[in-house]
Coordinates of C-alpha atoms and ligand atoms in Angstrom, one line a residue:
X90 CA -15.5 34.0 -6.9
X91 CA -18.4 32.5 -5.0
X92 CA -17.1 32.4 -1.7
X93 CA -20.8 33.7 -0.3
X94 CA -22.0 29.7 -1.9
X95 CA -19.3 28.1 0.6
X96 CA -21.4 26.2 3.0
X97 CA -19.9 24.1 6.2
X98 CA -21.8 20.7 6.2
X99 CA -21.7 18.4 9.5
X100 CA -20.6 14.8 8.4
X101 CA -22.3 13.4 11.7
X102 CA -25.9 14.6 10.5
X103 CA -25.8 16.9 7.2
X104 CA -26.1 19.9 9.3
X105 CA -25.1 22.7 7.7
X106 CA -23.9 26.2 9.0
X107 CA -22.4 29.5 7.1
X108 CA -19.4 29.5 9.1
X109 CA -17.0 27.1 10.8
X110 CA -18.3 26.0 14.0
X111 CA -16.0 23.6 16.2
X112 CA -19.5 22.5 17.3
X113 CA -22.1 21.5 15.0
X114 CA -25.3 23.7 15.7
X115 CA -27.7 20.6 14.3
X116 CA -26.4 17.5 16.3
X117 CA -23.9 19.2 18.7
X118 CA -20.9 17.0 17.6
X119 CA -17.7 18.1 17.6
X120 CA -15.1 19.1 14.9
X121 CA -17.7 17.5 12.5
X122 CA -18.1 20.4 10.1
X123 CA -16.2 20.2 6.6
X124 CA -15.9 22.9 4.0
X125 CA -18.5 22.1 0.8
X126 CA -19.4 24.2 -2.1
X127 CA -23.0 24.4 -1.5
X128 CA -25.0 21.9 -3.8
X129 CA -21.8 20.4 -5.1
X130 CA -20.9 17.1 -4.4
X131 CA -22.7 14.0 -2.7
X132 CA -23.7 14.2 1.2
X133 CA -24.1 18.2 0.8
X134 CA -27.1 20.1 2.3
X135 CA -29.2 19.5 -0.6
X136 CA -29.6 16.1 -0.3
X137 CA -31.1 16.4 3.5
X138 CA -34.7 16.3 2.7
X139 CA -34.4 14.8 -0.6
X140 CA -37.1 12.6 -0.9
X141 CA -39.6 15.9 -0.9
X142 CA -36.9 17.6 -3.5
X143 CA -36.0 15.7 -5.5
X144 CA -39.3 14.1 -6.3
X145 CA -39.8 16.3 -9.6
X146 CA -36.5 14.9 -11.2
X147 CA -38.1 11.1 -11.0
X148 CA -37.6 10.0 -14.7
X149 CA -35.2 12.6 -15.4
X150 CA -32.5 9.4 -15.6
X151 CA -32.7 6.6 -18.2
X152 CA -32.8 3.2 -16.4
X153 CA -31.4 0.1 -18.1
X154 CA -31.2 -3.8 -17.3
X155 CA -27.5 -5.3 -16.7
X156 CA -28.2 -7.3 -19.8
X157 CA -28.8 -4.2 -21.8
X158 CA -25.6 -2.4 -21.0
X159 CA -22.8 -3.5 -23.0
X160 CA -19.8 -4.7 -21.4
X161 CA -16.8 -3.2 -22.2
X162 CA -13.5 -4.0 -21.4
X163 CA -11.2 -1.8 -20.3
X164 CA -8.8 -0.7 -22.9
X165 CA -5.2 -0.5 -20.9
X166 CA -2.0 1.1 -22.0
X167 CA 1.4 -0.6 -20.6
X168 CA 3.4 2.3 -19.0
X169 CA 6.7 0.1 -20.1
X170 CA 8.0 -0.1 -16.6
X171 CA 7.3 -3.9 -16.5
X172 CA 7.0 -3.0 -12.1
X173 CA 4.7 -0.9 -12.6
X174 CA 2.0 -2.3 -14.4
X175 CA 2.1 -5.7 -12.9
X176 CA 0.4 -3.7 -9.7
X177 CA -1.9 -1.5 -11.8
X178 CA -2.7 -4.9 -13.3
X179 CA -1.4 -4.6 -17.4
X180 CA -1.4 -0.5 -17.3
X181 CA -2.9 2.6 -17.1
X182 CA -6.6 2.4 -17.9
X183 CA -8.2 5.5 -19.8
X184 CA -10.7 7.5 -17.7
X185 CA -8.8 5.6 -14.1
X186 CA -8.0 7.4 -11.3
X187 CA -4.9 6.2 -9.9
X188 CA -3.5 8.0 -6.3
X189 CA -0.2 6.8 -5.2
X190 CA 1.0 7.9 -1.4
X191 CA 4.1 6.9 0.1
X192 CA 6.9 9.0 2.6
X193 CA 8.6 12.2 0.9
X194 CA 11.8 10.9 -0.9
X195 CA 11.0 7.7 -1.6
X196 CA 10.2 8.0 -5.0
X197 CA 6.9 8.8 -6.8
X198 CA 8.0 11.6 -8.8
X199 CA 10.9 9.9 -9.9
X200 CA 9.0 6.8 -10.9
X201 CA 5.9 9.2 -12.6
X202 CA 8.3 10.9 -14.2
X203 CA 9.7 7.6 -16.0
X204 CA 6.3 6.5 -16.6
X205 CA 4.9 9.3 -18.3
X206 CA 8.1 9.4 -20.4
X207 CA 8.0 6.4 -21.0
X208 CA 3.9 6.8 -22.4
X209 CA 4.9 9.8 -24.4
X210 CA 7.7 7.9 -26.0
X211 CA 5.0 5.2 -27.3
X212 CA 3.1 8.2 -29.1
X213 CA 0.6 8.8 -25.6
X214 CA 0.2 12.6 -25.0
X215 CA 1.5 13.2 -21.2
X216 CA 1.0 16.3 -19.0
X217 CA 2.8 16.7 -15.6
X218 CA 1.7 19.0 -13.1
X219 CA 4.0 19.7 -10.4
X220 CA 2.7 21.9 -7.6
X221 CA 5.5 20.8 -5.5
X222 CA 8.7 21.5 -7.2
X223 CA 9.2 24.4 -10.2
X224 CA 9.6 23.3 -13.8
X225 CA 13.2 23.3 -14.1
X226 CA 13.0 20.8 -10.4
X227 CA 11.1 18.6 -12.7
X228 CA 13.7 18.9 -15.6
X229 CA 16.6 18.6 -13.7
X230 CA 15.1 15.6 -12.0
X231 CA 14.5 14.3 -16.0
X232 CA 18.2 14.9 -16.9
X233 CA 19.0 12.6 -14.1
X234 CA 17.1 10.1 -15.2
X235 CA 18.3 10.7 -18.7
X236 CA 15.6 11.0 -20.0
X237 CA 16.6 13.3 -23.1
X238 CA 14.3 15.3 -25.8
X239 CA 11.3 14.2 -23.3
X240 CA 8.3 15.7 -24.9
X241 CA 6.5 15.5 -21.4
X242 CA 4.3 18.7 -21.1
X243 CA 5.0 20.3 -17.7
X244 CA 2.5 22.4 -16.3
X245 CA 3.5 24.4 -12.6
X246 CA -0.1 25.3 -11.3
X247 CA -1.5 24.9 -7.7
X248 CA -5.2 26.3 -8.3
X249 CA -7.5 23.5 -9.7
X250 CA -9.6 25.8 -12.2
X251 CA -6.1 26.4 -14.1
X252 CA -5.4 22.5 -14.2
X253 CA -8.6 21.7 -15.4
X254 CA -8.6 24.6 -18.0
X255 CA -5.2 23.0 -19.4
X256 CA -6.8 19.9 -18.9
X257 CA -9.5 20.9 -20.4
X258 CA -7.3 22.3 -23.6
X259 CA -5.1 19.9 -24.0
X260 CA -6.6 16.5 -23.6
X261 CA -3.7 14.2 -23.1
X262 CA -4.1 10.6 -22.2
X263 CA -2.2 10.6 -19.0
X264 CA -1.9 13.8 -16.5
X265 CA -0.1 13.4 -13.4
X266 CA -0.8 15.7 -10.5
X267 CA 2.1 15.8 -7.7
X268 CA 0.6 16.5 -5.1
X269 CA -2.8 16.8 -4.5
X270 CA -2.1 18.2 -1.4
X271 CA -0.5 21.4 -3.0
X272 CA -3.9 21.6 -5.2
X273 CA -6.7 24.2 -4.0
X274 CA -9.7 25.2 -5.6
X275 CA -10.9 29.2 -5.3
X276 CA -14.4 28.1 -4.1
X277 CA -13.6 27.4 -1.1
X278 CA -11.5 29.7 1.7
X279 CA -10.0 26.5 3.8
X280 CA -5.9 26.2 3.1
X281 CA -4.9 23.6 0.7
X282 CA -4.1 20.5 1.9
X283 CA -6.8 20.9 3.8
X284 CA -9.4 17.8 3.9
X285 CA -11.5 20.3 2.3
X286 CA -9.6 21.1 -0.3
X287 CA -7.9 18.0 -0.8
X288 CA -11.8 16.3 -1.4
X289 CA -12.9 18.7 -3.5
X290 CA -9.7 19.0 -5.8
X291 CA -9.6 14.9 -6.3
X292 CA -13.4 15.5 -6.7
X293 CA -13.1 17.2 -9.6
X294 CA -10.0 15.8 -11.2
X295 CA -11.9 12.3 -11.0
X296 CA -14.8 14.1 -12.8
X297 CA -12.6 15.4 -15.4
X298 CA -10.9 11.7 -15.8
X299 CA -14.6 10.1 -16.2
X300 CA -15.6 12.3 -18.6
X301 CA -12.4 13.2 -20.5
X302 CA -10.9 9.8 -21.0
X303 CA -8.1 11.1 -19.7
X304 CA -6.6 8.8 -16.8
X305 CA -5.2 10.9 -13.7
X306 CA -2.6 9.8 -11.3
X307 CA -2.6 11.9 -8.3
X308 CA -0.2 11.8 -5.9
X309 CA -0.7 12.1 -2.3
X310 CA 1.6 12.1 0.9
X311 CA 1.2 10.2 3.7
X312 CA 1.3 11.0 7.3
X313 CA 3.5 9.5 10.2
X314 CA 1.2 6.7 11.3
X315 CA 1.3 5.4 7.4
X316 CA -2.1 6.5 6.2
X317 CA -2.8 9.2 3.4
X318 CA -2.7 12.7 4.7
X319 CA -6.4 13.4 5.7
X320 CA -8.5 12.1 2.9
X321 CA -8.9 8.9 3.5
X322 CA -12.1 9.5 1.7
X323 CA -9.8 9.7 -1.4
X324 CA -9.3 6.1 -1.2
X325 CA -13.1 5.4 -1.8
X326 CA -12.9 7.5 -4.7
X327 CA -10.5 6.7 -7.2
X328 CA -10.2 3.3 -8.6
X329 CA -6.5 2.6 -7.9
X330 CA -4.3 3.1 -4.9
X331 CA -0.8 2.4 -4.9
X332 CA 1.7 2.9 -1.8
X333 CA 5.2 2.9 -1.5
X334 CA 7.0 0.6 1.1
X335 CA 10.0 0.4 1.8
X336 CA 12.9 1.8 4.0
X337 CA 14.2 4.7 2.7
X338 CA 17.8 3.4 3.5
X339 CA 17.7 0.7 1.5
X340 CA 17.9 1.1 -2.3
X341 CA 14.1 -1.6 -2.6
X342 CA 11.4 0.5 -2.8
X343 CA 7.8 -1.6 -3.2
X344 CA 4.7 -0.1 -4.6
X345 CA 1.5 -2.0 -3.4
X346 CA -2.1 -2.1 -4.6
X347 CA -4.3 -1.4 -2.0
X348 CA -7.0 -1.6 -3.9
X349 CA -7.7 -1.8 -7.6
X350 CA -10.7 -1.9 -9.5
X351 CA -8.6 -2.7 -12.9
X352 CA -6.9 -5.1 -11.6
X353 CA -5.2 -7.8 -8.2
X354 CA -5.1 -6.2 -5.0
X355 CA -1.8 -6.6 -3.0
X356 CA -0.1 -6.7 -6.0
X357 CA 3.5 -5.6 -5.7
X358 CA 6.0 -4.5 -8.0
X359 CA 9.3 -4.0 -6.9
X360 CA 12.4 -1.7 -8.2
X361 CA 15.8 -0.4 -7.0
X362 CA 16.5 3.3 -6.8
X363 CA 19.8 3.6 -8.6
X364 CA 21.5 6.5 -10.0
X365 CA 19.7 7.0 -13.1
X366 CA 16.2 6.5 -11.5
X367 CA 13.9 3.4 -10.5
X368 CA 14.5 -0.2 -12.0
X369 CA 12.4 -3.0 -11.9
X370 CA 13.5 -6.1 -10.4
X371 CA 11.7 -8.7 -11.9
X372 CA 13.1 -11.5 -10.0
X373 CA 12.5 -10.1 -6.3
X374 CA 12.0 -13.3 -3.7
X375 CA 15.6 -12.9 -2.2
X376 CA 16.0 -9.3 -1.4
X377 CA 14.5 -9.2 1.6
X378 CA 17.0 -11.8 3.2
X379 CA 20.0 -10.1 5.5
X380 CA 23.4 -12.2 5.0
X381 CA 24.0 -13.9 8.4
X382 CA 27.5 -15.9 7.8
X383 CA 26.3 -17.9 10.6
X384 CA 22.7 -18.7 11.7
X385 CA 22.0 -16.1 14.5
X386 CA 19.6 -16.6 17.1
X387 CA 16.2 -14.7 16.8
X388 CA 16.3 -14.9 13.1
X389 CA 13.8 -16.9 11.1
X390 CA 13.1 -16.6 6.8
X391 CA 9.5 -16.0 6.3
X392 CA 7.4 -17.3 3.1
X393 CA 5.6 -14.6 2.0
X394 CA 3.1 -14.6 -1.0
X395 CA 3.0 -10.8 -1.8
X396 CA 0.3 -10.6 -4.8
X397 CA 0.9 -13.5 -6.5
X398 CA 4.9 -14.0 -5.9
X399 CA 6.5 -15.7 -2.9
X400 CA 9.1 -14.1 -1.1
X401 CA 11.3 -14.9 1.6
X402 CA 11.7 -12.3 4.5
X403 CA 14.0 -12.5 7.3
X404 CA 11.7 -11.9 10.6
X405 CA 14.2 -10.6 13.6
X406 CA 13.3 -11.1 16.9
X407 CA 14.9 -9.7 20.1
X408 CA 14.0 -10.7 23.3
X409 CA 15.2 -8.7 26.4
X410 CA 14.6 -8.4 30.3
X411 CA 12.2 -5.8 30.6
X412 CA 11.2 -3.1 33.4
X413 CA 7.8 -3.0 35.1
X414 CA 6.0 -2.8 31.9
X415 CA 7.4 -4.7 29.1
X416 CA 7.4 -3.8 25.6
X417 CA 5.8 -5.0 22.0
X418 CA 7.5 -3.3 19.5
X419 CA 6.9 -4.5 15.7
X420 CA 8.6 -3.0 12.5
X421 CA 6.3 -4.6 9.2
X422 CA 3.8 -6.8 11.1
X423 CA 1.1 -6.0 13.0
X424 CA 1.7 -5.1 16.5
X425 CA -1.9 -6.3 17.9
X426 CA -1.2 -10.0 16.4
X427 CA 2.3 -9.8 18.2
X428 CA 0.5 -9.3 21.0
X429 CA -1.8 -12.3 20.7
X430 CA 0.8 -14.4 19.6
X431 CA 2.6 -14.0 23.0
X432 CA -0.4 -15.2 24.4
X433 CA -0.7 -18.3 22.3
X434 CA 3.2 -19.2 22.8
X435 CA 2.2 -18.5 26.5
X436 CA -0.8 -21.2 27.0
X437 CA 0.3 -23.3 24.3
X438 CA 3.7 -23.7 23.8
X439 CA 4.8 -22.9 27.6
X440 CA 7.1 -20.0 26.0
X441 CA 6.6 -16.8 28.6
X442 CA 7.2 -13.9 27.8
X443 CA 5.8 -11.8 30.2
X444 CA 8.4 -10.0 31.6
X445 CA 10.5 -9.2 28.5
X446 CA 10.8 -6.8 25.9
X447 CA 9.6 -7.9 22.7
X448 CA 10.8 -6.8 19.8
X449 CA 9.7 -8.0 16.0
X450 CA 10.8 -6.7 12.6
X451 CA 10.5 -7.6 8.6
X452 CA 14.1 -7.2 7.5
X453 CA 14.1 -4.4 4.2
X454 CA 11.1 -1.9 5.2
X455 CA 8.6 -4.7 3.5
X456 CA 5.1 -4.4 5.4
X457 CA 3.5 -8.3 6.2
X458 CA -0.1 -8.4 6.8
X459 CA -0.8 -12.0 5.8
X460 CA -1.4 -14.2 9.1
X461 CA 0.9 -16.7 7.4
X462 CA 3.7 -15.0 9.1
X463 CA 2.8 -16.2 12.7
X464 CA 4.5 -19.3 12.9
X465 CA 8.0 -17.9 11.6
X466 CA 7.2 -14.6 13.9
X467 CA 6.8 -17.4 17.3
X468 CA 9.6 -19.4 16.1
X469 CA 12.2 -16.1 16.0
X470 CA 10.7 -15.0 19.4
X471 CA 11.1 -18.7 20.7
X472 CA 14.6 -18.9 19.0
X473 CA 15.7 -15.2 20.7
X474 CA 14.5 -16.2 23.9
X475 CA 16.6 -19.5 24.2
X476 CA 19.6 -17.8 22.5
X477 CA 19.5 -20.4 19.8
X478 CA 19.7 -19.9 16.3
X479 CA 17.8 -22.2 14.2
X480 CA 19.4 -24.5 11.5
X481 CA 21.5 -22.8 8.8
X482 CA 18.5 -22.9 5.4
X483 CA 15.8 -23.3 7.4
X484 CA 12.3 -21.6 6.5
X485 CA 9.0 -21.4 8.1
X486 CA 5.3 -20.3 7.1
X487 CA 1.9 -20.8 8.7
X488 CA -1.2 -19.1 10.5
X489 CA -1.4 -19.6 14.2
X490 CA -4.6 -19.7 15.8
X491 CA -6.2 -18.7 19.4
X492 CA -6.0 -22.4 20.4
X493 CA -2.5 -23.3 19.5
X494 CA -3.6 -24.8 15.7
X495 CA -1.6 -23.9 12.6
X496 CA -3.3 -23.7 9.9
X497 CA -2.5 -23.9 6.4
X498 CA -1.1 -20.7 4.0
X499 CA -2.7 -20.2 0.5
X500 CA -0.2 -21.8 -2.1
X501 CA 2.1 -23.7 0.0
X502 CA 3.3 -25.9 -2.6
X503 CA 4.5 -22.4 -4.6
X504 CA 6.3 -21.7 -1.8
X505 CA 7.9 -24.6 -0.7
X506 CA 9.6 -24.7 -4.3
X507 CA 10.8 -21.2 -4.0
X508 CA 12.5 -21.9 -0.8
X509 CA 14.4 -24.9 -2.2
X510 CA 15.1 -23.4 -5.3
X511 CA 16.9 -20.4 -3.2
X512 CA 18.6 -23.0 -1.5
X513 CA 16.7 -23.3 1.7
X514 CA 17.0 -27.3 3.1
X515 CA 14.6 -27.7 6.2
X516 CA 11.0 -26.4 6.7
X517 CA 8.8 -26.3 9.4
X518 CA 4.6 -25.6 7.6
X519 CA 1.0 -26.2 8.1
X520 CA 0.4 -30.1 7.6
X521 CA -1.9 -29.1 5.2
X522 CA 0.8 -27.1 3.1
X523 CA 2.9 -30.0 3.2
X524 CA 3.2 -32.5 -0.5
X525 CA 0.5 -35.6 0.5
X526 CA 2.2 -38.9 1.0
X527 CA 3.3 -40.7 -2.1
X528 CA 2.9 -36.7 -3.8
X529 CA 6.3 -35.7 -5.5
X530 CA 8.8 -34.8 -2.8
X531 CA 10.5 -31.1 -3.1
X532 CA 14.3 -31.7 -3.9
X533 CA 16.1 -30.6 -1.1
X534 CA 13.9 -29.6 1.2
X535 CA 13.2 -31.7 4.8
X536 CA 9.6 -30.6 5.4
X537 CA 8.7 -31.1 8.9
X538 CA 4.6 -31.0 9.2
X539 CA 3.0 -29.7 12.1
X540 CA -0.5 -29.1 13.6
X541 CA 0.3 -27.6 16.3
X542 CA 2.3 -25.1 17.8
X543 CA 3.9 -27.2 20.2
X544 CA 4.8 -29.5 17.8
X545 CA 6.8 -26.7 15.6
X546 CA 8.8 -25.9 19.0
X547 CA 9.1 -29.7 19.7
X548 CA 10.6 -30.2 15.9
X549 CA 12.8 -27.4 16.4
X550 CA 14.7 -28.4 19.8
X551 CA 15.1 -31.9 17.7
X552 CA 16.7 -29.6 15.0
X553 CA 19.3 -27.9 17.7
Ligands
TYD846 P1 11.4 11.6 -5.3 O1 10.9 10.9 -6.5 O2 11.6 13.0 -5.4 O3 10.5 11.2 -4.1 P2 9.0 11.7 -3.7 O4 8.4 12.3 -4.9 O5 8.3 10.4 -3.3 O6 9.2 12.6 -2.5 O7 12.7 10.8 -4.9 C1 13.8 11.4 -4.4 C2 14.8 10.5 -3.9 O8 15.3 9.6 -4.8 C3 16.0 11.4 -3.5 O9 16.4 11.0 -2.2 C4 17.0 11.1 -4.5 C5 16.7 9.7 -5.0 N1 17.0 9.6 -6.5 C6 17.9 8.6 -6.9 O10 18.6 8.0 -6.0 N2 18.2 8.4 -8.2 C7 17.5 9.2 -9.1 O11 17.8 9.0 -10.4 C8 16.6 10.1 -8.7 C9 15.8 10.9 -9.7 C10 16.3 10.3 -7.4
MG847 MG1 7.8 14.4 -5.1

């Protein structure tokens, strides 16, 4: 129906044109035009000359002060999988929008599929609908997982006016949509999956949610370089996202808040994929640590404060003669930082790498982004190139600036006690991370405070 309405809509100017154009015929940008049913959605052709338009609707909307609107807070409903509603911050909020992306097989059906037993269990009416696999996929999946006499509703529909009809019919406190890739909507004539189609579809599902109550998980794929297929624009319009991290090799899979409006951001949970589905492990800081029977060189444990836990990551360095032009390779941290921090181990610390192959990586699949991983990141690269290992429990944590400085992490003290109670003895941190003089020491743990960069390498050659 309606395909005549289907409108292409420049997201350079609001141009619009009847058909695809690779060009826009307003502004003359390229690839700019995106598939809109014509007067639905925000940015679409009838809001180009809105002020003149729109001018008869003034007063149509009721205007209210902050103070006059009450303040409500959200009511949340615990999935049960402890993990999983530490990132969405105490549970699944009615009326949210939650998407959750990660690589095929790591393990968001599986884990939606617990959850929204799990909710169904506690008396919450759950409907799955899986555009990817058929029904009996679904319920072979949920005999795995033994999850028996599940009352989960499963719905196998691609085209979004069906969905929402169910929806619409059914009411139930928790749908999950897997994928919202696999969703299309008949209004519009670009391929599902599409950005298109992929907009539109969460479009509406996020109406639905707002006004139903119900809350909506969708699930999205992501693409090689990490991101969520095409719609990033998804991102800004739900309230939640989650990703999976994690090496698919490893049995520790991580789900992440990107961003929550319900709740912490970079908030992690953290489960093992086992034989009868995902478990939460509640007591996570050591899984990230390879067993080295000996201290090896180019290996340094990492600190990490992911959401509000510390964790200790092995970072592995190798550094190799390299041909004409060398090169930065990072697994888990950011390869741009790696970058600069060769140049501040260069000037600084006297450490050159220019002529090597550098390569970085977060032991376990784990993805760093806190800058409190520079100093153990120099110290592994430091320790590679000299082909000495650093002292057998020894842990490091601190930013590193442009001009050699190390500045302090956020909550050293919290994870200076982790490290000793995992047994770690000698630390190199931040001077500003370290206990204050005449401050309760840390029982077994040697902290060596340093201000600088080249003080960290000097402490270390004592440590040889
Ligand atoms: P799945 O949830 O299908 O991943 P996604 O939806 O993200 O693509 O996970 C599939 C993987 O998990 C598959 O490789 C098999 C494994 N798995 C287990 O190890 N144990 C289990 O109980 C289940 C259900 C899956
Ligand atoms: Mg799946």
């Amino acid at each position: 129906m309606a395909k005549d309405k289907t409108l292409f809509v420049c997201s350079e100017c609001g141009g619009t044109s009847p058909k695809w154009l690779g060009k826009c015929p307003s502004c003359g940008a390229w690839n700019t035009l995106v598939e809109q049913v014509a007067g639905a959605g925000a940015g679409g052709a009838a809001n180009n000359r809105f002020g003149t338009q729109f001018a008869s609707l003034a007063g149509a909307s009721e205007l209210s002060t902050l103070s006059e609107i009450e303040a409500t807070d959200v009511a949340r409903t615990p999935t049960g999988l402890d993990e999983l509603d530490r990132v969405l911050g105490g549970g699944i909020v009615s009326g949210g929008v939650t998407l959750i992306g990660g690589d095929p097989g790591i393990g968001k059906s599986t884990l939606l599929l617990q959850a929204v037993d799990a909710l169904q269990r506690a008396g919450q009416n759950a409907l799955y609908v899986t555009g990817e696999e058929s029904g009996s996929q679904v319920a072979l999946r949920s005999k795995r997982l033994g999850l028996d006499h599940s009352q989960v509703q499963v719905l196998a529909e691609i085209q979004l006016e069906k969905i929402i009809a169910t929806l619409d019919a059914t009411r139930p406190a928790i749908a999950v949509i897997d994928s919202i890739q696999t969703v299309y909507s008949d209004q519009l004539t670009s391929a599902p999956g599409s950005v298109a189609q992929v907009r539109e579809c969460a479009a509406h599902l996020t109406r639905f949610a707002k006004t139903s109550g119900t809350a909506v998980v969708l699930v999205g794929h992501v693409t090689k370089e990490g991101a969520l297929a095409g719609p990033r624009v998804l991102e800004h319009m739900v309230d939640t996202v989650l990703y999976f991290e994690g090496d698919t090799h490893s049995s520790f899979r991580l789900v992440r808040a990107i961003k929550n409006r319900f709740g912490a951001v970079n908030e992690i949970g953290v489960f093992a994929m086992t034989e009868r589905g995902l478990k939460g492990v509640t007591n996570p800081s050591a899984i990230f640590l390879s067993q080295h029977a000996e201290p090896v060189p180019g290996s340094v444990v990492l600190v990490t404060l992911e959401g509000t836990r510390p964790m200790l990551v092995e970072i592995q360095a190798l550094v190799d003669n390299g041909g004409p032009s060398p090169r930065r390779l990072s697994v888990g941290l950011d390869r741009d930082r790696l970058a600069m921090l060769l140049a501040v181990l260069h000037r600084h610390a006297g450490v050159a790498c220019m002529d090597q192959d550098v390569f970085v990586n977060a032991v376990g699949g784990v993805r760093i982004s806190e800058p409190a991983a520079d100093l153990a990141v120099m110290l592994a690269i430091t320790s590679s190139l000299r082909g000495k290992p650093l002292p057998k429990g020894f842990i490091a944590f601190g930013e590193v600036g442009l001009a050699g400085e190390v500045r302090p992490a956020p909550r050293g003290q919290e994870r200076l006690r982790e490290a000793a109670k995992l047994g770690f003895s000698v630390a190199v941190v931040p001077k500003a991370n370290a206990p204050r003089k005449g401050a309760k020491e840390i029982e077994g743990l040697t902290i060596h405070a340093v201000d600088r960069i080249e003080e960290a390498m000097d402490v270390v050659r004592r440590l040889d």
